[in-house]
Short mmCIF file of C-alpha atoms in Angstrom, two decimals:
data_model
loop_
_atom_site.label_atom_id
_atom_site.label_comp_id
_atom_site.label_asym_id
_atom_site.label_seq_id
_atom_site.Cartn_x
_atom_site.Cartn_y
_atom_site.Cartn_z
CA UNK I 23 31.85 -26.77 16.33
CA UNK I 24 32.68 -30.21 15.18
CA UNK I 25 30.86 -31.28 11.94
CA UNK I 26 32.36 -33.84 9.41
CA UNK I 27 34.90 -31.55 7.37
CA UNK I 28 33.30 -34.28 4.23
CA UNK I 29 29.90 -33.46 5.30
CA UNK I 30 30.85 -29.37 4.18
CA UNK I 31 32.71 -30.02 1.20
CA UNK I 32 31.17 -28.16 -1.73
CA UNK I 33 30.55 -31.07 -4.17
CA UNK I 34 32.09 -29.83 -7.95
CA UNK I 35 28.39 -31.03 -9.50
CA UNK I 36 25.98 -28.52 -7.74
CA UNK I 37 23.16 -30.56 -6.58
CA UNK I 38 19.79 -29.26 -7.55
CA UNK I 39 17.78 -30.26 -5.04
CA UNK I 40 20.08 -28.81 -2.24
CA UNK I 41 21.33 -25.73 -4.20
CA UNK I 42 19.27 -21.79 -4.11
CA UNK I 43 17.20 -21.26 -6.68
CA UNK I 44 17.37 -18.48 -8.97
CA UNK I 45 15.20 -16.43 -6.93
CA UNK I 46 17.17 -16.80 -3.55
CA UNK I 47 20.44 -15.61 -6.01
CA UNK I 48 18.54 -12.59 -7.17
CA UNK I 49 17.81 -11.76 -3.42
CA UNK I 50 21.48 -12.17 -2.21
CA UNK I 51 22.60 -9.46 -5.14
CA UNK I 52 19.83 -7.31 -4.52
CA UNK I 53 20.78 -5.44 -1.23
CA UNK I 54 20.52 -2.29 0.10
CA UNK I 55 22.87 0.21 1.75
CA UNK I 56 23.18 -1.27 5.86
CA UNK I 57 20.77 -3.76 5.08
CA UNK I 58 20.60 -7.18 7.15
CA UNK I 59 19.63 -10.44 5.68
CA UNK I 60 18.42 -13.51 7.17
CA UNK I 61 18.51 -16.44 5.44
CA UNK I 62 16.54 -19.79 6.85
CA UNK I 63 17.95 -23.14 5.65
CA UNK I 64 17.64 -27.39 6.53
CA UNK I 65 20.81 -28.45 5.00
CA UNK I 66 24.41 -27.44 5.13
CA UNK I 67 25.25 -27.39 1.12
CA UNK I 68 22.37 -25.12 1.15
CA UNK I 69 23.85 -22.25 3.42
CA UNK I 70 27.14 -22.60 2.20
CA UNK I 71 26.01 -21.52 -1.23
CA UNK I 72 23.71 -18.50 -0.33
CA UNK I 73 26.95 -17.27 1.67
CA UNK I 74 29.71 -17.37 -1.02
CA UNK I 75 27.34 -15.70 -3.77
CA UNK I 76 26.80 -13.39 -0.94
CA UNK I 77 30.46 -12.70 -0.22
CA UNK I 78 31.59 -13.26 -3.85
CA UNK I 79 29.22 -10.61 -5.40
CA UNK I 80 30.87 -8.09 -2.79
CA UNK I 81 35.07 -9.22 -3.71
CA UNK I 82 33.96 -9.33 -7.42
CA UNK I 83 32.97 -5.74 -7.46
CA UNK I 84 35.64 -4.25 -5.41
CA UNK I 85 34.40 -4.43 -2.16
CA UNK I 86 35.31 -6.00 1.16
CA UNK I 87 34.16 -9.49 3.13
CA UNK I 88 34.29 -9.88 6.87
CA UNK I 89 33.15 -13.32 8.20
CA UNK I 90 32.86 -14.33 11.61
CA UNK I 91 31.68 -17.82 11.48
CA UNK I 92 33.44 -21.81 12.69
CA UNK I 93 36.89 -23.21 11.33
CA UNK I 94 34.44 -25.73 9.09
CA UNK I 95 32.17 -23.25 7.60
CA UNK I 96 35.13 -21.12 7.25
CA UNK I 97 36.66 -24.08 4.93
CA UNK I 98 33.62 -24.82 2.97
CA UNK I 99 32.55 -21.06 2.24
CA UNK I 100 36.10 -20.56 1.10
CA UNK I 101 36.37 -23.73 -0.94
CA UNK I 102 32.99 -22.61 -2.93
CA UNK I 103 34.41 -19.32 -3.30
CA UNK I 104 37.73 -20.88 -5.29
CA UNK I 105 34.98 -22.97 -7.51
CA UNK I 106 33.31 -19.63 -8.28
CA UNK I 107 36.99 -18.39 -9.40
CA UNK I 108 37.42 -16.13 -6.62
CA UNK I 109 41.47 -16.11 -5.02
CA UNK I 110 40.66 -15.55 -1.47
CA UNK I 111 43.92 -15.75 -0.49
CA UNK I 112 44.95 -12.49 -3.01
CA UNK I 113 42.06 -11.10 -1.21
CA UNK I 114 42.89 -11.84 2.13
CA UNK I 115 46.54 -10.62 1.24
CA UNK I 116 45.35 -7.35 -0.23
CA UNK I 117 42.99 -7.10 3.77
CA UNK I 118 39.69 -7.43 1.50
CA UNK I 119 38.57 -10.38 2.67
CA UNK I 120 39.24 -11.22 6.62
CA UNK I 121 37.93 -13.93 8.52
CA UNK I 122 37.74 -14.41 12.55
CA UNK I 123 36.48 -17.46 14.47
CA UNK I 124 33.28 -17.13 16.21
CA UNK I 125 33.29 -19.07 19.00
CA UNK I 126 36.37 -16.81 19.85
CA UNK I 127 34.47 -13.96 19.32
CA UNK I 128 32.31 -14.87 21.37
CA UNK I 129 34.67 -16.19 24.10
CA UNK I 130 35.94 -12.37 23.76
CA UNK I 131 32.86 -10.46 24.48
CA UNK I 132 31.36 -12.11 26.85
CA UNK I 133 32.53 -11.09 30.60
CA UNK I 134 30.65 -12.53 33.85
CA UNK I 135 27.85 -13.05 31.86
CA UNK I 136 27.43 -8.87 30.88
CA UNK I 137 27.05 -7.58 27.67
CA UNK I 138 30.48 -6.09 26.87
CA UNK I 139 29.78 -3.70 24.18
CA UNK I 140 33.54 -2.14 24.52
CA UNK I 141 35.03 -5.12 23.85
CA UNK I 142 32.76 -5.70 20.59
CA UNK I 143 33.81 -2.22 19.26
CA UNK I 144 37.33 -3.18 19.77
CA UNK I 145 37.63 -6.51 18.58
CA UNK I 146 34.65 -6.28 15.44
CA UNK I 147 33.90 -2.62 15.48
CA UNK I 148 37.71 -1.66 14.56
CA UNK I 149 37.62 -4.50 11.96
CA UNK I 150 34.81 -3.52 10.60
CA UNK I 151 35.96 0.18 9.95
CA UNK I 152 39.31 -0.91 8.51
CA UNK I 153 37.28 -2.43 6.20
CA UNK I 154 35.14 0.34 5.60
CA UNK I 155 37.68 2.52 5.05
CA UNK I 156 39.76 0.76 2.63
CA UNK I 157 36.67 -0.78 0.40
CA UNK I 158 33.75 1.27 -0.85
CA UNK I 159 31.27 -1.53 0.26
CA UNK I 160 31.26 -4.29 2.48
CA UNK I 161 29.06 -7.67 3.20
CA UNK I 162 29.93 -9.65 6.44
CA UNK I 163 28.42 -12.78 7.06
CA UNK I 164 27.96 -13.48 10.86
CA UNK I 165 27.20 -17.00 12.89
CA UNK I 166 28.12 -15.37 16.70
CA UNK I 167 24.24 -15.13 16.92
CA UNK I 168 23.22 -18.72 15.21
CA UNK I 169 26.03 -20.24 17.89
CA UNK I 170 23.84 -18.72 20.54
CA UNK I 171 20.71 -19.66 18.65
CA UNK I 172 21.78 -23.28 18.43
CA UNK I 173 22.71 -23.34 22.23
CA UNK I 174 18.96 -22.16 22.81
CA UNK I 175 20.43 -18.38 24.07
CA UNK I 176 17.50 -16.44 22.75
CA UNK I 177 18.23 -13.40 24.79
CA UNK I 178 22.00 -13.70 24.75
CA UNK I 179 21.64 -13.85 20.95
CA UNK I 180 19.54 -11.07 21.21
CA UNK I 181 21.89 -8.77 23.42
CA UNK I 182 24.68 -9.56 20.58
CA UNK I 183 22.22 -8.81 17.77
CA UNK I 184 21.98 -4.87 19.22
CA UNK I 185 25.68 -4.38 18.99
CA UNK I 186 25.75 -5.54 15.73
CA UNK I 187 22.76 -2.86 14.14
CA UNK I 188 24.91 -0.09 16.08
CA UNK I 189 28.17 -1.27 14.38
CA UNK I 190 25.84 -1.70 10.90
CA UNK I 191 24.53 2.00 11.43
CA UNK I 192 28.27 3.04 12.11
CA UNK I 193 29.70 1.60 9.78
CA UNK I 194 27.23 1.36 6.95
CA UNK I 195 27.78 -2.68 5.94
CA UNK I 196 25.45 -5.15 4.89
CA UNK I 197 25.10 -7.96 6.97
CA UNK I 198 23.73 -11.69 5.82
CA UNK I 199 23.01 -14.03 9.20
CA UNK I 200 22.04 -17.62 8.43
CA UNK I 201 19.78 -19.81 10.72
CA UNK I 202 18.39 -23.45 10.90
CA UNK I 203 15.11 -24.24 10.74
CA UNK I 204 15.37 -26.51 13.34
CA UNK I 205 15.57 -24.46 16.48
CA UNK I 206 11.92 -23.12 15.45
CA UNK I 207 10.42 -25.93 16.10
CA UNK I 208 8.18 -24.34 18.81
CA UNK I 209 6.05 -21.51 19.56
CA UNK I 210 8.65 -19.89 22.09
CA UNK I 211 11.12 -20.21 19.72
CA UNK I 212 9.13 -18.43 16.87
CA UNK I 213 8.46 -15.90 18.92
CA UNK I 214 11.78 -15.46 20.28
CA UNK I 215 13.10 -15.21 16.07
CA UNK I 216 10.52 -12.90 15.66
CA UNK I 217 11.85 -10.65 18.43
CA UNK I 218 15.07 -11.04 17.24
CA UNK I 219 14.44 -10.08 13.76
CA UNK I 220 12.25 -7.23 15.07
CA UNK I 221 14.57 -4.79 13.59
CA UNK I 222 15.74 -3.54 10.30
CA UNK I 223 15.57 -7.25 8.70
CA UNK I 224 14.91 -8.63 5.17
CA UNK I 225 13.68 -12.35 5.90
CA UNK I 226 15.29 -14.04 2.37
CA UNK I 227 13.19 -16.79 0.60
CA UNK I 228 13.70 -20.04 2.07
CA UNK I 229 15.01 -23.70 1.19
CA UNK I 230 12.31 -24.62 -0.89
CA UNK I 231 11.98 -27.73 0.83
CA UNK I 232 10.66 -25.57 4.16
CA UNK I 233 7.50 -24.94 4.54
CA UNK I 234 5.14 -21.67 4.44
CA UNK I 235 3.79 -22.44 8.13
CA UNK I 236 7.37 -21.44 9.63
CA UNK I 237 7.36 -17.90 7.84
CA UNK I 238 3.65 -17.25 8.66
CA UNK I 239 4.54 -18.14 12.55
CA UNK I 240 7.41 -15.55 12.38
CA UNK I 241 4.99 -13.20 11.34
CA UNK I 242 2.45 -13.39 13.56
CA UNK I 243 4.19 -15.63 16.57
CA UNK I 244 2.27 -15.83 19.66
CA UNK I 245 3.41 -14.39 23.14
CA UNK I 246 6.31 -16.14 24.96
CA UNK I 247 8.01 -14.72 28.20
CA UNK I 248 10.67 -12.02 28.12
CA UNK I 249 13.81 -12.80 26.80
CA UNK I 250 16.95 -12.04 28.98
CA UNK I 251 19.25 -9.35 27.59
CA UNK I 252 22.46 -10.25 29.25
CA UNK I 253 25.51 -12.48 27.33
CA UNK I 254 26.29 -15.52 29.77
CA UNK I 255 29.73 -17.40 29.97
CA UNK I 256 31.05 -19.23 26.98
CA UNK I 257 32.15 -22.38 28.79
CA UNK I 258 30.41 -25.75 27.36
CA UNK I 259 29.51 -24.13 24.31
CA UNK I 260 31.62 -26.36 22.25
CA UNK I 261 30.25 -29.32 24.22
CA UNK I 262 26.59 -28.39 23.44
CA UNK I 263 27.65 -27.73 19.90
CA UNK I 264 29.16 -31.23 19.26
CA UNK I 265 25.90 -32.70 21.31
CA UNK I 266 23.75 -30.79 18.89
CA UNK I 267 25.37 -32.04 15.79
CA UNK I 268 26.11 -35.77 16.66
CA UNK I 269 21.97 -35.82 16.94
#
């Protein structure tokens, strides 16, 4: 995914217009045992904040952080992590805190365009309960899904999501996805979030510059066609990704 490495960088003076409010915060600390966040943002600064007080609240109190997201986000959640005091490379020494590249992940579990849930339990699932194991809690912030969101791979994205709530049930982790507002800018699309976040989801409040009218058409979208179940082929991904955010 190739966004502007400057673009990412957690500015030292916190914005206010761009940064959570207090209530968002409060949200992100307030989570229950295998719960599974979503959290709808515009902007960039935005996400990356609600992710490392996500993250950081878990490393603080002992527990463990597994992200899955792109090289940049990677950067930028880890940069806002050091201004919140946090060493993330003690942590990653100690195996608290480890990090994997999506798109790789992806690239990994995808095989002729099946579902391959074997290869998810290998390559996450053992991860996952490593972590478990070691750490008394853990909070994993995932973007396989929002790559396959972005790409407009509703029921690919969907497929994934299922292996992730049986890895969640397994392996009893809370689980914070993050998704932009602007790939529900349609009806099919609402309705295709809405299936998606069908499940055992806590929809976190918004950027406050979005607007009520996307969370009421999550909750009541209208009828769009099935959804496909079945992971296609990774290849042009990162073409479509560096399309999407050169627009």
């Amino acid at each position: 995914m190739s966004l502007s490495s400057s673009y990412l960088t957690v500015p030292a003076q916190r914005p206010q217009s761009s940064w959570p409010a207090r209530s968002a915060f409060q949200a992100l600390d307030d989570v229950a045992d295998a719960e599974h966040l979503v959290q709808l943002y515009e902007t960039e600064p935005y996400m990356i904040a609600c992710v490392s007080r996500f993250l950081g609240a878990s490393l603080r109190a002992g527990g463990g952080a597994f992200v899955v997201t792109t090289p940049a986000h990677r950067e930028a959640i880890e940069a806002a992590l050091d201004l919140e005091e946090i060493c993330v490379g003690a942590a990653s020494r100690r195996g608290q805190y480890v990090a994997v590249d999506a798109e790789r992940t992806l690239d990994s579990l995808g095989a002729d365009g099946n579902t391959n849930a074997a290869a998810f339990r290998h390559r996450v699932g053992k991860r996952l309960g490593e972590l478990s194991r070691r750490w008394r809690h853990v909070r994993v912030f995932d973007e396989t899904d929002a790559i396959l969101w972005r790409e407009g791979r509703h029921g690919d994205a969907a497929a994934l999501e299922r292996e992730w709530n049986a890895a969640r049930r397994r392996h009893r982790f809370v689980r914070l996805s993050t998704y932009p507002t602007c790939g529900l800018s349609d009806d099919f699309a609402r309705a295709a979030f809405a299936r998606l976040c069908a499940g055992a989801v806590r929809v976190l409040p918004p950027q406050r510059s979005i607007g009520p009218g996307v969370l009421r058409a999550l909750r009541a979208p209208r009828g769009a066609p099935p959804a496909s179940t079945r992971l296609r082929g990774s290849r042009g991904r990162a073409d479509a990704t560096r399309e999407a955010a050169a627009r």
